[in-house]
Each structure stands twice: as structure tokens, then as C-alpha cells.
Amino acid sequence: MVTLSYPQDSLFISSFLVAFSVAAANSSSLPPPSRRLSQIRRRKKRTRDEMFSEIMESSRSDRAHLNEWKETVSKYRKEASEREDRRDQREDRRDARDERWRQEDQRRQDATLGLLREQTDMLRRLVELQERLLENRLPLQPLFHPPHVPYPPHPDV
């Protein structure tokens, strides 16, 4: 409890209380305690709602960035896959070409070997034929050579 020692003090306090109660009565800016409590609760709820909204917005933003990143990765993977497919196709074409060349070389080699066999057979038959002809032939007789007569000298020499 406050004790007032001077009469001016009580006058001051009473005038202050009157002024405060008049100001409070005239002022609608200061809500009654129940309304203030309601406003505080609403402010808390609004703050929670704002935080939730911010989290959701952040989540949407993160999801958008994630989707953008996924699209970029997907695009790079698709391009890499297409490059790999083109490389595989080139390798397949090269392998097919090499196989055709190998088969063609094999056909040429087979044809050459076939010709060599035929020529060898022909030569063998010719040798056999020549041997048979030589067997049935009469022995060679020496030829008679007349004596060697020298030519007369040329008159201009």
C-alpha cells in the first residue's frame, strides 16, 4: 500500500487515474482483455497458417526445382541413350559389312582353290597322257647326217 505524504501527490494520482480512465473510455484502440486474448490467439493461428503456407510454398518450389532437375536428367539420359543407340547401329552396320567382306573373301578363296584344283587335275592328266604316248611310241632312231661340207668362200671377201 502506498502512503501519500503530500496532498499534491494524491491530487496528481487522482488526476492521472481520471485522465487514464477518460482516455480508456474514449479510445477504441485499446481492446478489452477478452478481445486482446482473441486477437493473440488469432495471431498465433495466423502465424501457424502463414508458417504452413510458407512451408507448402517452399515445398512447391522445391518440388518444381526437383521436377525441373528430373526433366534435365531425363533429357540428358535420353540424349545419351540416343547416342548409344546410334553408336550401336554404326557398330552393327560395320559388323554386317565386315561379315559381308569376310564371306566375299571366303568365296574368292574357294573359287581360287577350285581353279587351282582344276588346273592341277588338268596338268596331271596331261602328264599321264604324255606318259601313255611315250610308252606306245617307237624308240627314236638316229638320223643320218651327211658329212659336213664347207661352203665355198664368198667372192667379195
PDB file of N, CA and C in Angstrom, residues 62-152:
ATOM      1  N   ASP A  62      10.419 -26.364 -54.045  1.00  0.00           N
ATOM      2  CA  ASP A  62      11.379 -27.467 -54.073  1.00  0.00           C
ATOM      3  C   ASP A  62      10.934 -28.546 -55.050  1.00  0.00           C
ATOM      4  N   ARG A  63       9.634 -28.853 -55.063  1.00  0.00           N
ATOM      5  CA  ARG A  63       9.108 -29.856 -55.986  1.00  0.00           C
ATOM      6  C   ARG A  63       9.296 -29.396 -57.429  1.00  0.00           C
ATOM      7  N   ALA A  64       9.078 -28.101 -57.660  1.00  0.00           N
ATOM      8  CA  ALA A  64       9.273 -27.569 -59.019  1.00  0.00           C
ATOM      9  C   ALA A  64      10.737 -27.696 -59.423  1.00  0.00           C
ATOM     10  N   HIS A  65      11.648 -27.349 -58.504  1.00  0.00           N
ATOM     11  CA  HIS A  65      13.077 -27.500 -58.803  1.00  0.00           C
ATOM     12  C   HIS A  65      13.427 -28.972 -59.022  1.00  0.00           C
ATOM     13  N   LEU A  66      12.863 -29.841 -58.188  1.00  0.00           N
ATOM     14  CA  LEU A  66      13.119 -31.271 -58.338  1.00  0.00           C
ATOM     15  C   LEU A  66      12.606 -31.774 -59.684  1.00  0.00           C
ATOM     16  N   ASN A  67      11.395 -31.358 -60.052  1.00  0.00           N
ATOM     17  CA  ASN A  67      10.840 -31.774 -61.350  1.00  0.00           C
ATOM     18  C   ASN A  67      11.683 -31.239 -62.493  1.00  0.00           C
ATOM     19  N   GLU A  68      12.132 -29.999 -62.363  1.00  0.00           N
ATOM     20  CA  GLU A  68      12.993 -29.414 -63.404  1.00  0.00           C
ATOM     21  C   GLU A  68      14.286 -30.219 -63.507  1.00  0.00           C
ATOM     22  N   TRP A  69      14.860 -30.564 -62.351  1.00  0.00           N
ATOM     23  CA  TRP A  69      16.094 -31.354 -62.344  1.00  0.00           C
ATOM     24  C   TRP A  69      15.839 -32.730 -62.960  1.00  0.00           C
ATOM     25  N   LYS A  70      14.700 -33.353 -62.596  1.00  0.00           N
ATOM     26  CA  LYS A  70      14.370 -34.662 -63.161  1.00  0.00           C
ATOM     27  C   LYS A  70      14.228 -34.577 -64.679  1.00  0.00           C
ATOM     28  N   GLU A  71      13.583 -33.512 -65.164  1.00  0.00           N
ATOM     29  CA  GLU A  71      13.430 -33.336 -66.613  1.00  0.00           C
ATOM     30  C   GLU A  71      14.786 -33.179 -67.277  1.00  0.00           C
ATOM     31  N   THR A  72      15.669 -32.396 -66.650  1.00  0.00           N
ATOM     32  CA  THR A  72      17.004 -32.199 -67.208  1.00  0.00           C
ATOM     33  C   THR A  72      17.759 -33.527 -67.251  1.00  0.00           C
ATOM     34  N   VAL A  73      17.726 -34.261 -66.151  1.00  0.00           N
ATOM     35  CA  VAL A  73      18.399 -35.558 -66.103  1.00  0.00           C
ATOM     36  C   VAL A  73      17.788 -36.499 -67.130  1.00  0.00           C
ATOM     37  N   SER A  74      16.469 -36.480 -67.228  1.00  0.00           N
ATOM     38  CA  SER A  74      15.788 -37.330 -68.205  1.00  0.00           C
ATOM     39  C   SER A  74      16.217 -36.965 -69.627  1.00  0.00           C
ATOM     40  N   LYS A  75      16.307 -35.666 -69.888  1.00  0.00           N
ATOM     41  CA  LYS A  75      16.722 -35.217 -71.217  1.00  0.00           C
ATOM     42  C   LYS A  75      18.143 -35.691 -71.520  1.00  0.00           C
ATOM     43  N   TYR A  76      19.070 -35.524 -70.549  1.00  0.00           N
ATOM     44  CA  TYR A  76      20.446 -35.966 -70.759  1.00  0.00           C
ATOM     45  C   TYR A  76      20.527 -37.476 -70.931  1.00  0.00           C
ATOM     46  N   ARG A  77      19.736 -38.211 -70.147  1.00  0.00           N
ATOM     47  CA  ARG A  77      19.733 -39.670 -70.296  1.00  0.00           C
ATOM     48  C   ARG A  77      19.193 -40.081 -71.658  1.00  0.00           C
ATOM     49  N   LYS A  78      18.143 -39.389 -72.109  1.00  0.00           N
ATOM     50  CA  LYS A  78      17.563 -39.699 -73.423  1.00  0.00           C
ATOM     51  C   LYS A  78      18.588 -39.425 -74.515  1.00  0.00           C
ATOM     52  N   GLU A  79      19.277 -38.277 -74.422  1.00  0.00           N
ATOM     53  CA  GLU A  79      20.296 -37.957 -75.419  1.00  0.00           C
ATOM     54  C   GLU A  79      21.422 -38.975 -75.382  1.00  0.00           C
ATOM     55  N   ALA A  80      21.851 -39.363 -74.175  1.00  0.00           N
ATOM     56  CA  ALA A  80      22.913 -40.365 -74.057  1.00  0.00           C
ATOM     57  C   ALA A  80      22.447 -41.700 -74.636  1.00  0.00           C
ATOM     58  N   SER A  81      21.201 -42.057 -74.371  1.00  0.00           N
ATOM     59  CA  SER A  81      20.647 -43.297 -74.909  1.00  0.00           C
ATOM     60  C   SER A  81      20.588 -43.251 -76.435  1.00  0.00           C
ATOM     61  N   GLU A  82      20.183 -42.102 -76.974  1.00  0.00           N
ATOM     62  CA  GLU A  82      20.126 -41.963 -78.434  1.00  0.00           C
ATOM     63  C   GLU A  82      21.529 -42.052 -79.032  1.00  0.00           C
ATOM     64  N   ARG A  83      22.526 -41.413 -78.371  1.00  0.00           N
ATOM     65  CA  ARG A  83      23.906 -41.507 -78.863  1.00  0.00           C
ATOM     66  C   ARG A  83      24.383 -42.953 -78.832  1.00  0.00           C
ATOM     67  N   GLU A  84      24.052 -43.654 -77.749  1.00  0.00           N
ATOM     68  CA  GLU A  84      24.448 -45.060 -77.626  1.00  0.00           C
ATOM     69  C   GLU A  84      23.750 -45.900 -78.690  1.00  0.00           C
ATOM     70  N   ASP A  85      22.475 -45.622 -78.949  1.00  0.00           N
ATOM     71  CA  ASP A  85      21.750 -46.351 -79.999  1.00  0.00           C
ATOM     72  C   ASP A  85      22.389 -46.117 -81.362  1.00  0.00           C
ATOM     73  N   ARG A  86      22.741 -44.847 -81.644  1.00  0.00           N
ATOM     74  CA  ARG A  86      23.389 -44.552 -82.930  1.00  0.00           C
ATOM     75  C   ARG A  86      24.735 -45.253 -83.029  1.00  0.00           C
ATOM     76  N   ARG A  87      25.499 -45.269 -81.926  1.00  0.00           N
ATOM     77  CA  ARG A  87      26.788 -45.953 -81.928  1.00  0.00           C
ATOM     78  C   ARG A  87      26.587 -47.449 -82.146  1.00  0.00           C
ATOM     79  N   ASP A  88      25.582 -48.033 -81.478  1.00  0.00           N
ATOM     80  CA  ASP A  88      25.300 -49.450 -81.662  1.00  0.00           C
ATOM     81  C   ASP A  88      24.901 -49.746 -83.107  1.00  0.00           C
ATOM     82  N   GLN A  89      24.104 -48.856 -83.708  1.00  0.00           N
ATOM     83  CA  GLN A  89      23.701 -49.049 -85.098  1.00  0.00           C
ATOM     84  C   GLN A  89      24.916 -48.986 -86.024  1.00  0.00           C
ATOM     85  N   ARG A  90      25.825 -48.009 -85.751  1.00  0.00           N
ATOM     86  CA  ARG A  90      27.048 -47.928 -86.568  1.00  0.00           C
ATOM     87  C   ARG A  90      27.877 -49.202 -86.420  1.00  0.00           C
ATOM     88  N   GLU A  91      28.001 -49.680 -85.177  1.00  0.00           N
ATOM     89  CA  GLU A  91      28.751 -50.919 -84.949  1.00  0.00           C
ATOM     90  C   GLU A  91      28.086 -52.096 -85.650  1.00  0.00           C
ATOM     91  N   ASP A  92      26.761 -52.164 -85.598  1.00  0.00           N
ATOM     92  CA  ASP A  92      26.046 -53.250 -86.275  1.00  0.00           C
ATOM     93  C   ASP A  92      26.266 -53.189 -87.783  1.00  0.00           C
ATOM     94  N   ARG A  93      26.181 -51.959 -88.342  1.00  0.00           N
ATOM     95  CA  ARG A  93      26.421 -51.816 -89.790  1.00  0.00           C
ATOM     96  C   ARG A  93      27.854 -52.214 -90.150  1.00  0.00           C
ATOM     97  N   ARG A  94      28.819 -51.789 -89.310  1.00  0.00           N
ATOM     98  CA  ARG A  94      30.215 -52.132 -89.564  1.00  0.00           C
ATOM     99  C   ARG A  94      30.415 -53.640 -89.442  1.00  0.00           C
ATOM    100  N   ASP A  95      29.797 -54.258 -88.427  1.00  0.00           N
ATOM    101  CA  ASP A  95      29.915 -55.709 -88.268  1.00  0.00           C
ATOM    102  C   ASP A  95      29.302 -56.440 -89.461  1.00  0.00           C
ATOM    103  N   ALA A  96      28.151 -55.964 -89.936  1.00  0.00           N
ATOM    104  CA  ALA A  96      27.497 -56.592 -91.096  1.00  0.00           C
ATOM    105  C   ALA A  96      28.377 -56.432 -92.340  1.00  0.00           C
ATOM    106  N   ARG A  97      28.938 -55.237 -92.518  1.00  0.00           N
ATOM    107  CA  ARG A  97      29.829 -55.002 -93.666  1.00  0.00           C
ATOM    108  C   ARG A  97      31.046 -55.902 -93.580  1.00  0.00           C
ATOM    109  N   ASP A  98      31.650 -56.000 -92.379  1.00  0.00           N
ATOM    110  CA  ASP A  98      32.817 -56.866 -92.212  1.00  0.00           C
ATOM    111  C   ASP A  98      32.463 -58.323 -92.493  1.00  0.00           C
ATOM    112  N   GLU A  99      31.278 -58.739 -92.079  1.00  0.00           N
ATOM    113  CA  GLU A  99      30.839 -60.109 -92.332  1.00  0.00           C
ATOM    114  C   GLU A  99      30.648 -60.348 -93.836  1.00  0.00           C
ATOM    115  N   ARG A 100      30.054 -59.354 -94.529  1.00  0.00           N
ATOM    116  CA  ARG A 100      29.905 -59.480 -95.990  1.00  0.00           C
ATOM    117  C   ARG A 100      31.266 -59.579 -96.659  1.00  0.00           C
ATOM    118  N   TRP A 101      32.221 -58.754 -96.229  1.00  0.00           N
ATOM    119  CA  TRP A 101      33.563 -58.801 -96.804  1.00  0.00           C
ATOM    120  C   TRP A 101      34.235 -60.142 -96.522  1.00  0.00           C
ATOM    121  N   ARG A 102      34.055 -60.646 -95.302  1.00  0.00           N
ATOM    122  CA  ARG A 102      34.653 -61.921 -94.952  1.00  0.00           C
ATOM    123  C   ARG A 102      34.064 -63.036 -95.818  1.00  0.00           C
ATOM    124  N   GLN A 103      32.737 -63.005 -96.006  1.00  0.00           N
ATOM    125  CA  GLN A 103      32.090 -64.015 -96.845  1.00  0.00           C
ATOM    126  C   GLN A 103      32.561 -63.894 -98.294  1.00  0.00           C
ATOM    127  N   GLU A 104      32.684 -62.647 -98.777  1.00  0.00           N
ATOM    128  CA  GLU A 104      33.154 -62.439-100.148  1.00  0.00           C
ATOM    129  C   GLU A 104      34.585 -62.939-100.305  1.00  0.00           C
ATOM    130  N   ASP A 105      35.432 -62.635 -99.320  1.00  0.00           N
ATOM    131  CA  ASP A 105      36.810 -63.128 -99.361  1.00  0.00           C
ATOM    132  C   ASP A 105      36.833 -64.650 -99.343  1.00  0.00           C
ATOM    133  N   GLN A 106      35.956 -65.250 -98.545  1.00  0.00           N
ATOM    134  CA  GLN A 106      35.893 -66.717 -98.474  1.00  0.00           C
ATOM    135  C   GLN A 106      35.457 -67.294 -99.825  1.00  0.00           C
ATOM    136  N   ARG A 107      34.455 -66.657-100.473  1.00  0.00           N
ATOM    137  CA  ARG A 107      34.019 -67.122-101.792  1.00  0.00           C
ATOM    138  C   ARG A 107      35.157 -67.011-102.814  1.00  0.00           C
ATOM    139  N   ARG A 108      35.881 -65.894-102.782  1.00  0.00           N
ATOM    140  CA  ARG A 108      37.007 -65.733-103.716  1.00  0.00           C
ATOM    141  C   ARG A 108      38.078 -66.792-103.468  1.00  0.00           C
ATOM    142  N   GLN A 109      38.380 -67.009-102.192  1.00  0.00           N
ATOM    143  CA  GLN A 109      39.385 -68.005-101.849  1.00  0.00           C
ATOM    144  C   GLN A 109      38.926 -69.388-102.299  1.00  0.00           C
ATOM    145  N   ASP A 110      37.654 -69.710-102.060  1.00  0.00           N
ATOM    146  CA  ASP A 110      37.127 -71.010-102.502  1.00  0.00           C
ATOM    147  C   ASP A 110      37.185 -71.135-104.018  1.00  0.00           C
ATOM    148  N   ALA A 111      36.838 -70.044-104.721  1.00  0.00           N
ATOM    149  CA  ALA A 111      36.883 -70.070-106.190  1.00  0.00           C
ATOM    150  C   ALA A 111      38.318 -70.252-106.679  1.00  0.00           C
ATOM    151  N   THR A 112      39.248 -69.555-106.054  1.00  0.00           N
ATOM    152  CA  THR A 112      40.660 -69.674-106.442  1.00  0.00           C
ATOM    153  C   THR A 112      41.159 -71.095-106.190  1.00  0.00           C
ATOM    154  N   LEU A 113      40.824 -71.651-105.029  1.00  0.00           N
ATOM    155  CA  LEU A 113      41.229 -73.028-104.728  1.00  0.00           C
ATOM    156  C   LEU A 113      40.599 -74.011-105.715  1.00  0.00           C
ATOM    157  N   GLY A 114      39.353 -73.767-106.093  1.00  0.00           N
ATOM    158  CA  GLY A 114      38.696 -74.625-107.087  1.00  0.00           C
ATOM    159  C   GLY A 114      39.420 -74.572-108.423  1.00  0.00           C
ATOM    160  N   LEU A 115      39.802 -73.355-108.858  1.00  0.00           N
ATOM    161  CA  LEU A 115      40.551 -73.230-110.115  1.00  0.00           C
ATOM    162  C   LEU A 115      41.897 -73.936-110.023  1.00  0.00           C
ATOM    163  N   LEU A 116      42.573 -73.774-108.893  1.00  0.00           N
ATOM    164  CA  LEU A 116      43.871 -74.446-108.720  1.00  0.00           C
ATOM    165  C   LEU A 116      43.707 -75.966-108.756  1.00  0.00           C
ATOM    166  N   ARG A 117      42.647 -76.503-108.170  1.00  0.00           N
ATOM    167  CA  ARG A 117      42.391 -77.948-108.222  1.00  0.00           C
ATOM    168  C   ARG A 117      42.163 -78.400-109.667  1.00  0.00           C
ATOM    169  N   GLU A 118      41.336 -77.631-110.379  1.00  0.00           N
ATOM    170  CA  GLU A 118      41.067 -77.984-111.783  1.00  0.00           C
ATOM    171  C   GLU A 118      42.348 -77.951-112.609  1.00  0.00           C
ATOM    172  N   GLN A 119      43.168 -76.917-112.423  1.00  0.00           N
ATOM    173  CA  GLN A 119      44.425 -76.826-113.176  1.00  0.00           C
ATOM    174  C   GLN A 119      45.374 -77.968-112.813  1.00  0.00           C
ATOM    175  N   THR A 120      45.411 -78.304-111.521  1.00  0.00           N
ATOM    176  CA  THR A 120      46.268 -79.419-111.084  1.00  0.00           C
ATOM    177  C   THR A 120      45.795 -80.717-111.722  1.00  0.00           C
ATOM    178  N   ASP A 121      44.483 -80.936-111.730  1.00  0.00           N
ATOM    179  CA  ASP A 121      43.936 -82.144-112.366  1.00  0.00           C
ATOM    180  C   ASP A 121      44.268 -82.165-113.856  1.00  0.00           C
ATOM    181  N   MET A 122      44.147 -81.030-114.520  1.00  0.00           N
ATOM    182  CA  MET A 122      44.455 -80.959-115.950  1.00  0.00           C
ATOM    183  C   MET A 122      45.928 -81.274-116.189  1.00  0.00           C
ATOM    184  N   LEU A 123      46.798 -80.719-115.379  1.00  0.00           N
ATOM    185  CA  LEU A 123      48.226 -80.998-115.543  1.00  0.00           C
ATOM    186  C   LEU A 123      48.520 -82.483-115.298  1.00  0.00           C
ATOM    187  N   ARG A 124      47.906 -83.062-114.312  1.00  0.00           N
ATOM    188  CA  ARG A 124      48.102 -84.479-114.005  1.00  0.00           C
ATOM    189  C   ARG A 124      47.638 -85.322-115.192  1.00  0.00           C
ATOM    190  N   ARG A 125      46.508 -84.994-115.766  1.00  0.00           N
ATOM    191  CA  ARG A 125      46.003 -85.744-116.920  1.00  0.00           C
ATOM    192  C   ARG A 125      46.927 -85.589-118.131  1.00  0.00           C
ATOM    193  N   LEU A 126      47.429 -84.371-118.313  1.00  0.00           N
ATOM    194  CA  LEU A 126      48.369 -84.149-119.426  1.00  0.00           C
ATOM    195  C   LEU A 126      49.640 -84.981-119.244  1.00  0.00           C
ATOM    196  N   VAL A 127      50.143 -85.031-118.017  1.00  0.00           N
ATOM    197  CA  VAL A 127      51.338 -85.829-117.744  1.00  0.00           C
ATOM    198  C   VAL A 127      51.036 -87.302-117.996  1.00  0.00           C
ATOM    199  N   GLU A 128      49.889 -87.781-117.525  1.00  0.00           N
ATOM    200  CA  GLU A 128      49.502 -89.180-117.754  1.00  0.00           C
ATOM    201  C   GLU A 128      49.382 -89.456-119.252  1.00  0.00           C
ATOM    202  N   LEU A 129      48.762 -88.548-119.967  1.00  0.00           N
ATOM    203  CA  LEU A 129      48.599 -88.716-121.414  1.00  0.00           C
ATOM    204  C   LEU A 129      49.954 -88.752-122.103  1.00  0.00           C
ATOM    205  N   GLN A 130      50.829 -87.879-121.693  1.00  0.00           N
ATOM    206  CA  GLN A 130      52.154 -87.846-122.294  1.00  0.00           C
ATOM    207  C   GLN A 130      52.902 -89.145-121.987  1.00  0.00           C
ATOM    208  N   GLU A 131      52.787 -89.663-120.775  1.00  0.00           N
ATOM    209  CA  GLU A 131      53.443 -90.936-120.422  1.00  0.00           C
ATOM    210  C   GLU A 131      52.891 -92.083-121.266  1.00  0.00           C
ATOM    211  N   ARG A 132      51.595 -92.114-121.481  1.00  0.00           N
ATOM    212  CA  ARG A 132      50.998 -93.183-122.305  1.00  0.00           C
ATOM    213  C   ARG A 132      51.471 -93.079-123.750  1.00  0.00           C
ATOM    214  N   LEU A 133      51.542 -91.844-124.226  1.00  0.00           N
ATOM    215  CA  LEU A 133      52.010 -91.663-125.599  1.00  0.00           C
ATOM    216  C   LEU A 133      53.463 -92.088-125.741  1.00  0.00           C
ATOM    217  N   LEU A 134      54.245 -91.789-124.715  1.00  0.00           N
ATOM    218  CA  LEU A 134      55.662 -92.165-124.781  1.00  0.00           C
ATOM    219  C   LEU A 134      55.834 -93.682-124.681  1.00  0.00           C
ATOM    220  N   GLU A 135      54.978 -94.351-123.995  1.00  0.00           N
ATOM    221  CA  GLU A 135      55.064 -95.808-123.869  1.00  0.00           C
ATOM    222  C   GLU A 135      54.760 -96.501-125.197  1.00  0.00           C
ATOM    223  N   ASN A 136      53.817 -95.950-125.934  1.00  0.00           N
ATOM    224  CA  ASN A 136      53.407 -96.574-127.193  1.00  0.00           C
ATOM    225  C   ASN A 136      54.237 -96.103-128.378  1.00  0.00           C
ATOM    226  N   ARG A 137      55.148 -95.284-128.193  1.00  0.00           N
ATOM    227  CA  ARG A 137      55.944 -94.711-129.279  1.00  0.00           C
ATOM    228  C   ARG A 137      57.152 -95.607-129.559  1.00  0.00           C
ATOM    229  N   LEU A 138      57.516 -95.620-130.781  1.00  0.00           N
ATOM    230  CA  LEU A 138      58.693 -96.388-131.165  1.00  0.00           C
ATOM    231  C   LEU A 138      59.926 -95.635-130.682  1.00  0.00           C
ATOM    232  N   PRO A 139      60.958 -96.379-130.367  1.00  0.00           N
ATOM    233  CA  PRO A 139      62.174 -95.673-129.919  1.00  0.00           C
ATOM    234  C   PRO A 139      62.711 -94.800-131.038  1.00  0.00           C
ATOM    235  N   LEU A 140      63.360 -93.782-130.655  1.00  0.00           N
ATOM    236  CA  LEU A 140      63.908 -92.828-131.619  1.00  0.00           C
ATOM    237  C   LEU A 140      65.070 -93.477-132.371  1.00  0.00           C
ATOM    238  N   GLN A 141      65.111 -93.200-133.642  1.00  0.00           N
ATOM    239  CA  GLN A 141      66.205 -93.707-134.476  1.00  0.00           C
ATOM    240  C   GLN A 141      67.168 -92.570-134.731  1.00  0.00           C
ATOM    241  N   PRO A 142      68.476 -92.933-134.732  1.00  0.00           N
ATOM    242  CA  PRO A 142      69.421 -91.856-135.043  1.00  0.00           C
ATOM    243  C   PRO A 142      69.252 -91.439-136.490  1.00  0.00           C
ATOM    244  N   LEU A 143      69.373 -90.208-136.743  1.00  0.00           N
ATOM    245  CA  LEU A 143      69.252 -89.650-138.075  1.00  0.00           C
ATOM    246  C   LEU A 143      70.605 -89.751-138.786  1.00  0.00           C
ATOM    247  N   PHE A 144      70.524 -89.952-140.038  1.00  0.00           N
ATOM    248  CA  PHE A 144      71.763 -89.990-140.806  1.00  0.00           C
ATOM    249  C   PHE A 144      72.126 -88.581-141.162  1.00  0.00           C
ATOM    250  N   HIS A 145      73.378 -88.215-140.801  1.00  0.00           N
ATOM    251  CA  HIS A 145      73.853 -86.878-141.139  1.00  0.00           C
ATOM    252  C   HIS A 145      74.913 -87.027-142.212  1.00  0.00           C
ATOM    253  N   PRO A 146      74.714 -86.353-143.287  1.00  0.00           N
ATOM    254  CA  PRO A 146      75.777 -86.406-144.307  1.00  0.00           C
ATOM    255  C   PRO A 146      77.027 -85.701-143.780  1.00  0.00           C
ATOM    256  N   PRO A 147      78.155 -86.017-144.335  1.00  0.00           N
ATOM    257  CA  PRO A 147      79.363 -85.354-143.846  1.00  0.00           C
ATOM    258  C   PRO A 147      79.251 -83.851-144.076  1.00  0.00           C
ATOM    259  N   HIS A 148      79.945 -83.188-143.283  1.00  0.00           N
ATOM    260  CA  HIS A 148      79.866 -81.730-143.295  1.00  0.00           C
ATOM    261  C   HIS A 148      80.683 -81.193-144.462  1.00  0.00           C
ATOM    262  N   VAL A 149      80.053 -80.460-145.320  1.00  0.00           N
ATOM    263  CA  VAL A 149      80.737 -79.875-146.477  1.00  0.00           C
ATOM    264  C   VAL A 149      80.836 -78.397-146.209  1.00  0.00           C
ATOM    265  N   PRO A 150      82.065 -77.887-146.265  1.00  0.00           N
ATOM    266  CA  PRO A 150      82.184 -76.430-146.056  1.00  0.00           C
ATOM    267  C   PRO A 150      81.681 -75.681-147.277  1.00  0.00           C
ATOM    268  N   TYR A 151      81.161 -74.532-147.002  1.00  0.00           N
ATOM    269  CA  TYR A 151      80.651 -73.695-148.056  1.00  0.00           C
ATOM    270  C   TYR A 151      81.836 -73.035-148.747  1.00  0.00           C
ATOM    271  N   PRO A 152      81.722 -72.781-150.015  1.00  0.00           N
ATOM    272  CA  PRO A 152      82.848 -72.086-150.693  1.00  0.00           C
ATOM    273  C   PRO A 152      82.880 -70.632-150.239  1.00  0.00           C
TER     274      PRO A 152
END
